[in-house]
Short mmCIF file of C-alpha atoms (C1' of nucleotides) in Angstrom, two decimals:
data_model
loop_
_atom_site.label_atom_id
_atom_site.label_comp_id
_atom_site.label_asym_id
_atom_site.label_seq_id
_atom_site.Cartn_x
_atom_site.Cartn_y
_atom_site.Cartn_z
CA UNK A 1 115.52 123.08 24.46
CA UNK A 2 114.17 123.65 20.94
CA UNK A 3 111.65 121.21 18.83
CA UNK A 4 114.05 120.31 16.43
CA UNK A 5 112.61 119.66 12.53
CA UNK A 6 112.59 116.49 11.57
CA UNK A 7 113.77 115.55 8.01
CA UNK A 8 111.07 115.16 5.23
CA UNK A 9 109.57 111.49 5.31
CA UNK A 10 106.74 109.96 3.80
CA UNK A 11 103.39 110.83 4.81
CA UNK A 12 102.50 107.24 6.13
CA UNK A 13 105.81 107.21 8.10
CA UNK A 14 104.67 111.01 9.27
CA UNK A 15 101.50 109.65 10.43
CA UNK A 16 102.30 106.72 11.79
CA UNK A 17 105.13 108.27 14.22
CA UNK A 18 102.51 110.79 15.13
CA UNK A 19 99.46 108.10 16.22
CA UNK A 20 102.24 105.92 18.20
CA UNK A 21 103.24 108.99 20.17
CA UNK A 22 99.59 110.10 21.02
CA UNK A 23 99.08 106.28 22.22
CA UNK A 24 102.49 106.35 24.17
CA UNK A 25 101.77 109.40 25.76
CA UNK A 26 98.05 108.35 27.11
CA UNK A 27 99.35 104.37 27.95
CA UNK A 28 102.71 105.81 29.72
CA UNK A 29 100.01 108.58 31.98
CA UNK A 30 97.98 105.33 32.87
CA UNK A 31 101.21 103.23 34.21
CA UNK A 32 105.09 102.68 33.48
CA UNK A 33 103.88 99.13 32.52
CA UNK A 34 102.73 99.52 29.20
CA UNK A 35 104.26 97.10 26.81
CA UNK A 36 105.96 97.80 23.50
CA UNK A 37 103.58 95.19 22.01
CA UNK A 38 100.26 97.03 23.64
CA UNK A 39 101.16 100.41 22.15
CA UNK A 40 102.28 99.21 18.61
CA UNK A 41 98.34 97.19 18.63
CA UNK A 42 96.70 100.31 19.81
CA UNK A 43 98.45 102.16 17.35
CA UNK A 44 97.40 99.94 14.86
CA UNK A 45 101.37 99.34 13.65
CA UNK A 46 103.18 96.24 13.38
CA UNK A 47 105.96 96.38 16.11
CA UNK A 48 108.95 96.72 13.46
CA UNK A 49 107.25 99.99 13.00
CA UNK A 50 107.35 101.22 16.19
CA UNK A 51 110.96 100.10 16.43
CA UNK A 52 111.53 102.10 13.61
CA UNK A 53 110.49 105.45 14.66
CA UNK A 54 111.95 104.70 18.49
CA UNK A 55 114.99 102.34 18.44
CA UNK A 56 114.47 101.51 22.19
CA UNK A 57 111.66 101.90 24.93
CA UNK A 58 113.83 104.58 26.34
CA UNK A 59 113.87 106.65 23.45
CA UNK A 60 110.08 106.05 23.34
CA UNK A 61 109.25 107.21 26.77
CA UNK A 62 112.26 110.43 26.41
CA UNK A 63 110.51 111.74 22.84
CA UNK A 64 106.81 111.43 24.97
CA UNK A 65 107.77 113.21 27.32
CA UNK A 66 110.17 115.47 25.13
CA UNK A 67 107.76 118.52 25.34
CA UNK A 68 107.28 118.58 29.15
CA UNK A 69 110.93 118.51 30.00
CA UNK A 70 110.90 121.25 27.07
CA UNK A 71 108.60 123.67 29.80
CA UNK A 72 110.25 122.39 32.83
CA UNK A 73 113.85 123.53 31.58
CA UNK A 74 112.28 126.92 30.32
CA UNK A 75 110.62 127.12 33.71
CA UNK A 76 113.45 127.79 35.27
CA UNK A 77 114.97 130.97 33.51
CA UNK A 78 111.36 132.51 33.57
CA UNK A 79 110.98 132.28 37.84
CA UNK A 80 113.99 133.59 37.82
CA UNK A 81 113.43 136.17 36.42
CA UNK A 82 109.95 136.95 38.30
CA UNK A 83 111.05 136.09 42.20
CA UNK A 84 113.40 135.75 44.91
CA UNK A 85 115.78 132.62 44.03
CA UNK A 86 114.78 130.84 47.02
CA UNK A 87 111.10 131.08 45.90
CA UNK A 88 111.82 130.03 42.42
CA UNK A 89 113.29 126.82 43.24
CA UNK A 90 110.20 126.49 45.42
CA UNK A 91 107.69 127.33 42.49
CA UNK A 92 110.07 124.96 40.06
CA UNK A 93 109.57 122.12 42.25
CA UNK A 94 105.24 122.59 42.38
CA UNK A 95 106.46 122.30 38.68
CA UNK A 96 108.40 119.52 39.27
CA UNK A 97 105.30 117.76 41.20
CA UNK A 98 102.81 118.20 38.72
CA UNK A 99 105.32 116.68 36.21
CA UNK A 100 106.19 113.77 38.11
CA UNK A 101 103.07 113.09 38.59
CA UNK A 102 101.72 111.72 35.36
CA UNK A 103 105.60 110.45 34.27
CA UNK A 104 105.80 107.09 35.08
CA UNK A 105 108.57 105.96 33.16
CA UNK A 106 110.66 108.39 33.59
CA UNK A 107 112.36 106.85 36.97
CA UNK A 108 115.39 104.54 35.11
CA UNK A 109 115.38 106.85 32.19
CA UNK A 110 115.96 110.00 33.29
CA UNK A 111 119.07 108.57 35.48
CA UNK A 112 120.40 106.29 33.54
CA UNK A 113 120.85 109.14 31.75
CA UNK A 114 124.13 110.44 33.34
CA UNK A 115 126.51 107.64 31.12
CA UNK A 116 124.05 107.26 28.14
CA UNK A 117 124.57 109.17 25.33
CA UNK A 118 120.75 108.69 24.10
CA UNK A 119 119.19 110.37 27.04
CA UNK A 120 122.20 112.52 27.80
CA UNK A 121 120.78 114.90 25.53
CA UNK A 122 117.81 115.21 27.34
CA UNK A 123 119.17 115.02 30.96
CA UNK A 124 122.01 117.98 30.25
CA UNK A 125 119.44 120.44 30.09
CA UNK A 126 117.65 119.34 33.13
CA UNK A 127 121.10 119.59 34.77
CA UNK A 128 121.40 122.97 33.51
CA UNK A 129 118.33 124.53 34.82
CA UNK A 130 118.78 123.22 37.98
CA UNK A 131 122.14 124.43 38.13
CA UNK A 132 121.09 127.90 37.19
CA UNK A 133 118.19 127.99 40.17
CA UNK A 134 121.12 126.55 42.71
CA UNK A 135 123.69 128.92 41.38
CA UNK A 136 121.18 131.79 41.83
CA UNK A 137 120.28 131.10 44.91
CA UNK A 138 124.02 130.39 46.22
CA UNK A 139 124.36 133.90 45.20
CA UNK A 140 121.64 135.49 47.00
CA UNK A 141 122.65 133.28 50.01
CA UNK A 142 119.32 131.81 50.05
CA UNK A 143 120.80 128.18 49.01
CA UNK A 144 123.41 125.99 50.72
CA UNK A 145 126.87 125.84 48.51
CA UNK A 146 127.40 122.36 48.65
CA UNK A 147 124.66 120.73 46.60
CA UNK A 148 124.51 120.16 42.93
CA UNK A 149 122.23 119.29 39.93
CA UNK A 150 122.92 116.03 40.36
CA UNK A 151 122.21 115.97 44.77
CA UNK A 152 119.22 117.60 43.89
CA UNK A 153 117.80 115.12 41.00
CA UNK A 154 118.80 112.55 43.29
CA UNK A 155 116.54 113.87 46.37
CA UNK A 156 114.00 114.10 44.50
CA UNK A 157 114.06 111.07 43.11
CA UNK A 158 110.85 109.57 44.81
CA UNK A 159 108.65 111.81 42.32
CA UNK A 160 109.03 108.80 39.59
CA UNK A 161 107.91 106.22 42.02
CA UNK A 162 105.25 104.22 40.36
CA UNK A 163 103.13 103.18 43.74
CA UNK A 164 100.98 106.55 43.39
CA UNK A 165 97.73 106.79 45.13
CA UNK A 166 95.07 109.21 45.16
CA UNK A 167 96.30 112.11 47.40
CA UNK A 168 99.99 111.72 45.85
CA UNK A 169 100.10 114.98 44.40
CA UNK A 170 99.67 116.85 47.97
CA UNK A 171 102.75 114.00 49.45
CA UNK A 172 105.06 114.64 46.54
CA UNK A 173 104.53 118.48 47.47
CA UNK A 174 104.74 118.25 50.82
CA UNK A 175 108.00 116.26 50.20
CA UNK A 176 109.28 118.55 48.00
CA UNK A 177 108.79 120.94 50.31
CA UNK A 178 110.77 119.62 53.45
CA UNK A 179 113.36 118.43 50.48
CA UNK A 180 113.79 122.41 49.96
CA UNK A 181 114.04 123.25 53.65
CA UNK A 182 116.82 121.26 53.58
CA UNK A 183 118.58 122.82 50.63
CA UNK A 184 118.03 126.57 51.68
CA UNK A 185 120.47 128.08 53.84
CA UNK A 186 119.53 127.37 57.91
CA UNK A 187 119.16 131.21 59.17
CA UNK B 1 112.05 91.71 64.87
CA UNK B 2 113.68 88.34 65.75
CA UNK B 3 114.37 85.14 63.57
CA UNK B 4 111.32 82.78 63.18
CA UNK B 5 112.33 79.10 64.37
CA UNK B 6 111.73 77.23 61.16
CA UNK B 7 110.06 73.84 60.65
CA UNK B 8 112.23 70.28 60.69
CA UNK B 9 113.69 69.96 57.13
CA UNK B 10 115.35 67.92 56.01
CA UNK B 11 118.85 67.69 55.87
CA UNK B 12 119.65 68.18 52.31
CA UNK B 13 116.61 70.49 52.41
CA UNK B 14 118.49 72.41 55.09
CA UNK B 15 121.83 72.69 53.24
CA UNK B 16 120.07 73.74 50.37
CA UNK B 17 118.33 76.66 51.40
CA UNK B 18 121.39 78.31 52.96
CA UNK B 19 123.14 77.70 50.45
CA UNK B 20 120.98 79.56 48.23
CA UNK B 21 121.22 82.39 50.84
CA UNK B 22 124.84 82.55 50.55
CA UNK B 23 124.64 82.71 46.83
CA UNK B 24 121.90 85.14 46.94
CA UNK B 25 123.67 87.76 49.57
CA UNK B 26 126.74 87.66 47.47
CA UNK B 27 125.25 88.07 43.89
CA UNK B 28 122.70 90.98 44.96
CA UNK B 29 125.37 93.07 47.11
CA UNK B 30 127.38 92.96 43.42
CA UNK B 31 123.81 93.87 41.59
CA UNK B 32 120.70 93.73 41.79
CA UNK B 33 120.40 92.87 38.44
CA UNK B 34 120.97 89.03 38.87
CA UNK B 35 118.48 86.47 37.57
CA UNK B 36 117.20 83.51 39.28
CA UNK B 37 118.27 80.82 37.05
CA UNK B 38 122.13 82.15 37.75
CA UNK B 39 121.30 81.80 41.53
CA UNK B 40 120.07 78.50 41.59
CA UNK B 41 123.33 77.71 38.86
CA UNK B 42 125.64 79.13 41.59
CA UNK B 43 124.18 77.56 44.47
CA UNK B 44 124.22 74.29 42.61
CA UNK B 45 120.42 73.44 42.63
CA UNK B 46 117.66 73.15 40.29
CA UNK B 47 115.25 75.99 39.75
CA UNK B 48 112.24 73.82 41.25
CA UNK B 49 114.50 73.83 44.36
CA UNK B 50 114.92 77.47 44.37
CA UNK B 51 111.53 77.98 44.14
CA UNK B 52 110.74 75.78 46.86
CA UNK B 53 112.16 77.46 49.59
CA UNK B 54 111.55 80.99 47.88
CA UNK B 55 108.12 81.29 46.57
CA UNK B 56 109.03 84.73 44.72
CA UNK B 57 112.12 86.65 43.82
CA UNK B 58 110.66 89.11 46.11
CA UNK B 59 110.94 86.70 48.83
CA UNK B 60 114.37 85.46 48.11
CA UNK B 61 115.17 89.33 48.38
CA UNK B 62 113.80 90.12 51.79
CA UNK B 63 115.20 86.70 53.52
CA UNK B 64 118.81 87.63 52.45
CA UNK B 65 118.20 91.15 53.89
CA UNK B 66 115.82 89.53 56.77
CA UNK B 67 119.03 89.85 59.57
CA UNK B 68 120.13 93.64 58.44
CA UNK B 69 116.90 94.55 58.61
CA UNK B 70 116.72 93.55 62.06
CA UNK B 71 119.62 94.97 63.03
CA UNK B 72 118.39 98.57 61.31
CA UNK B 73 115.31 98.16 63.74
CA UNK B 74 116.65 97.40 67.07
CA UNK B 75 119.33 100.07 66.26
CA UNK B 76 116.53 102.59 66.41
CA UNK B 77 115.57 102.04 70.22
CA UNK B 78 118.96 101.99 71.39
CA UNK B 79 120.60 105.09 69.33
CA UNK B 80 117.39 106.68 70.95
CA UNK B 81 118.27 105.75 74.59
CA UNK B 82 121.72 107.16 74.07
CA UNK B 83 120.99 110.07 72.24
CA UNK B 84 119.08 113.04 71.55
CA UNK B 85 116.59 112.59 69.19
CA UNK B 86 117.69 115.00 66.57
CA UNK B 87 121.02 113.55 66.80
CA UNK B 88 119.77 109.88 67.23
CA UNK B 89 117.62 110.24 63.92
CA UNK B 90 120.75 111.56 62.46
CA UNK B 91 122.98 108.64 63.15
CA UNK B 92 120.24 106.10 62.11
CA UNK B 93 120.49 107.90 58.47
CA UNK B 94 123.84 107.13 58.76
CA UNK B 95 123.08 103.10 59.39
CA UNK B 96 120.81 103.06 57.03
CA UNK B 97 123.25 104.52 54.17
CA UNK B 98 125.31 102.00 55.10
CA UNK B 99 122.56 99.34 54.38
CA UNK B 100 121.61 100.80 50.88
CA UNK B 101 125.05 100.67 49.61
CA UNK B 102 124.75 97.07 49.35
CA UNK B 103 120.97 96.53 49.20
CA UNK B 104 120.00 96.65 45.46
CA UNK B 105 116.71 94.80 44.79
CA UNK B 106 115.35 96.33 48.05
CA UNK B 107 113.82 99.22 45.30
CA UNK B 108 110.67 97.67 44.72
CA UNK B 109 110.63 95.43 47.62
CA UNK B 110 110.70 97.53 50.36
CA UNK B 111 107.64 100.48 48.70
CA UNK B 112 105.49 98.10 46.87
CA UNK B 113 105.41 96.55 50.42
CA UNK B 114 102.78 99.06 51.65
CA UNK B 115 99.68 97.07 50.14
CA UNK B 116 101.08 93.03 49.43
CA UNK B 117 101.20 91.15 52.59
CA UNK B 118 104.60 89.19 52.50
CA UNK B 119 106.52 92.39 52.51
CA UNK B 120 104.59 93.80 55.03
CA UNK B 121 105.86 91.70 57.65
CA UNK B 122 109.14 93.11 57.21
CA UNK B 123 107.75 96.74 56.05
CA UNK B 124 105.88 97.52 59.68
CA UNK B 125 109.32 97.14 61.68
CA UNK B 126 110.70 99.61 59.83
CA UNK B 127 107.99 101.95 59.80
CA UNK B 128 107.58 101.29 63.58
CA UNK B 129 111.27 102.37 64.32
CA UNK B 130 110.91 105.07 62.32
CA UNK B 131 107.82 106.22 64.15
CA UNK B 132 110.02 105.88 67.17
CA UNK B 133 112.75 108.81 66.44
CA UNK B 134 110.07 110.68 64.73
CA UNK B 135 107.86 110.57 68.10
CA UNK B 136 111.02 111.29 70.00
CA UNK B 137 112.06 114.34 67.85
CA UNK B 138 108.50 115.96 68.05
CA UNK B 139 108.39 115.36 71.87
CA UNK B 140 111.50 117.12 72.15
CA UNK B 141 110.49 119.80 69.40
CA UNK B 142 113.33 118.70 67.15
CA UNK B 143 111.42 117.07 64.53
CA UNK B 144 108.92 118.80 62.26
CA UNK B 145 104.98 117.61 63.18
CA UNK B 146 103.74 117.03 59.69
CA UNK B 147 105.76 113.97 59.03
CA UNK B 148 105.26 110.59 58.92
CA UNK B 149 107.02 106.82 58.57
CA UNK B 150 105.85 106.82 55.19
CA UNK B 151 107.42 109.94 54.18
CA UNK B 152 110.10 109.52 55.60
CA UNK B 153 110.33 106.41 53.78
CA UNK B 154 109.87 108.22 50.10
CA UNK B 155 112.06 111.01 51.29
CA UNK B 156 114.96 108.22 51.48
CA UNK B 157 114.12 106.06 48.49
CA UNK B 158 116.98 107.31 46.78
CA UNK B 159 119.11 105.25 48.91
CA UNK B 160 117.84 102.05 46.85
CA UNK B 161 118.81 103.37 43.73
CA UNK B 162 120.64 101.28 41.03
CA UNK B 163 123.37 103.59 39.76
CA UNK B 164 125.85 103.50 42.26
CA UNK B 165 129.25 104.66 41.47
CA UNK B 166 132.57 104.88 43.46
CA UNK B 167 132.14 107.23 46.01
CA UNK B 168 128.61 106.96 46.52
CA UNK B 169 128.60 106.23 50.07
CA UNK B 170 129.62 109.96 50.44
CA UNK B 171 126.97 111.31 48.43
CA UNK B 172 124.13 109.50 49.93
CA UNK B 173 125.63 110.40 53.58
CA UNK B 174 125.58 113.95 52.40
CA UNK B 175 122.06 113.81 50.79
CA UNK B 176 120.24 112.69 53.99
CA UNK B 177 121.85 114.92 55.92
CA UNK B 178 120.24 117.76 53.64
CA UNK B 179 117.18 115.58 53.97
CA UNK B 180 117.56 115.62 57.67
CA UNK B 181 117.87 119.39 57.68
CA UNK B 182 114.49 119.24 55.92
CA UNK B 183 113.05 117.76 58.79
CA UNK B 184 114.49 118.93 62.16
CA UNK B 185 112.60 122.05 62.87
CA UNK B 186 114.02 125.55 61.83
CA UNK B 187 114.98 127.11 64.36
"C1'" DA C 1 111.26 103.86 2.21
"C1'" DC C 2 108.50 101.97 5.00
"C1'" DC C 3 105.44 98.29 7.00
"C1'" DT C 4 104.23 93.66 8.99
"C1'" DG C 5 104.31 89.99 12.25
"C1'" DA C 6 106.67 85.72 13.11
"C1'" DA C 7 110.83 84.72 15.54
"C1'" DC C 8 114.65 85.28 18.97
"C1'" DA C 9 116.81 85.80 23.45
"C1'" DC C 10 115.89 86.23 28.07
"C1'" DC C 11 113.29 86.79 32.17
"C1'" DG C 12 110.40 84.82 36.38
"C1'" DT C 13 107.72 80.90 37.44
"C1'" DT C 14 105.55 76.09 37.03
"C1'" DC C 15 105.25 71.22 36.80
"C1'" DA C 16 105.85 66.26 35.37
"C1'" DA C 17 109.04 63.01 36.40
"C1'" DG C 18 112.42 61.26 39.30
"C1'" DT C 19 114.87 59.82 44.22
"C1'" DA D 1 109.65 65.33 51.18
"C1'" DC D 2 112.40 67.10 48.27
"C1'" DC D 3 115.02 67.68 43.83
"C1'" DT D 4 115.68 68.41 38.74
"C1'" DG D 5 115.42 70.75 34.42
"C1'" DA D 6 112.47 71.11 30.46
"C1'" DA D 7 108.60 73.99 29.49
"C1'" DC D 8 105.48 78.09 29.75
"C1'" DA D 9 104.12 82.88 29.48
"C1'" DC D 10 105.75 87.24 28.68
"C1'" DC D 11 108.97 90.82 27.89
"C1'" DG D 12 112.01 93.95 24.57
"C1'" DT D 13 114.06 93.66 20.17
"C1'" DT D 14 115.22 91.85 15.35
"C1'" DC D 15 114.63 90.57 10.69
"C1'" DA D 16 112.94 88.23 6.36
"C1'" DA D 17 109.41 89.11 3.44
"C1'" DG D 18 106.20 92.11 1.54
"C1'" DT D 19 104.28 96.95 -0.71
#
DNA sequence: ACCTGAACACCGTTCAAGT
DNA sequence: ACCTGAACACCGTTCAAGT
């Protein structure tokens, strides 16, 4: 889950790509509802230009939020490494939370992902760290054995919900919370 | 929950609007993705006609699913007089898995339906069945105190979710059970 | 190479004109 | 009263014309 380096391009392109993902990224934390038009104005870009630099709104929202799934992914290896498996997956949701809270967005994109090939490349990673907190915990017999990546994305799914109100960060934890009683292992 | 008697129509009024119903159950159990205009084509009325009888597209959407919704309700008080809570809570899921499989375009409905009125004539049913088993289950110290309709609710949303492939009825059975582990209490 | 903005296709919804 | 379908506003996306 590297920043890959882009190939060289011309300064006003460079720019350009730069100022439409600053605007992206604040319009998208406001609401899901932004349109393409809106961002390209505040931008101060025609619209072929935004098209340009992101072929689709999908790609748009995916390469905003590019860096965040980035430290969610790497998340996962590091609480690992520091706790019980059981608690990790606990501290990766809190994670989770905080993320979900500001990605509108993200709700089609990220699970539409599974047949697209665009987002695929952002979604197999997610997968992958989620497998590797599951698979931990399956070993230390802290996790149930029959749940996947894909279960767990899936029951979690609420996070992208759009309808959020002030005190949704302390629901969507809560929730997460009796979401992971429900994956760890009854005793 | 029972069916409203509705005004005198007329008679071509009438046959219109369940017509349109017909069309409307049909086309949305295939996908949720299907546009008004096609509706009205299929149902062999003008748009204005459509419109008439269904003020919204969010209104066309709850009447088709006015009946199951019903149904999902009353099911509630009697799987409660038969059964434990735990256990009646648990079957309900199972209903209401049922139900999503086929109810696309009940996404957005059914949440944004917290704060705009239409939708919260059919919204409070729910909420008060699922009040019900959750009162039940705490009575009975089967259900976990700090949750509510509403989270319940969010907990589930998954069930309304677009993507549904071939053996998806298993996978959402198995998801709120895991969700249902989250709530009972531990033991 | 890259930028601009008018234009296109398509959606939900409205409304003047008809019976 | 009710019906029809052209028309409107608005969306994501495209493309001819410019630098």
């Amino acid at each position: 889950m590297t920043q890959e380096p882009h190939a060289a391009r011309r300064t006003d392109a460079e720019r350009n790509r730069t100022l439409i993902l600053e605007v992206a990224r604040d319009a998208l934390a406001r609401s899901g509802e932004v349109t393409m038009k809106s961002i390209a104005q505040q931008a101060g870009v025609g619209q072929g230009t935004l098209y340009r630099h992101f072929p689709t709104r999908e790609a748009l929202v995916l390469a905003v939020y590019r860096h965040d799934v980035g430290e969610l992914v790497d998340a996962a290896k590091d609480l690992l490494a520091e706790h019980e498996p059981a608690e990790a997956l606990r501290l990766w949701f809190d994670r989770l939370a905080a993320f979900g809270r500001v990605k509108h967005g993200l709700a089609g994109v990220l699970h539409a992902a599974t047949r697209r090939d665009l987002s695929a490349t952002y979604y197999q990673p997610v997968v992958d760290a989620i497998d590797r907190l599951l698979h931990a915990g399956r070993q230390a017999g802290q996790v149930r054995a029959d749940v996947d990546a894909a279960d767990v994305l899936l029951l979690v799914s609420f996070l992208w919900r759009a309808d959020q109100d002030e005190d949704w960060d302390r629901r969507a934890r809560h929730l997460l919370r009796i979401a992971l009683d429900g994956l760890v292992t009854t005793r």
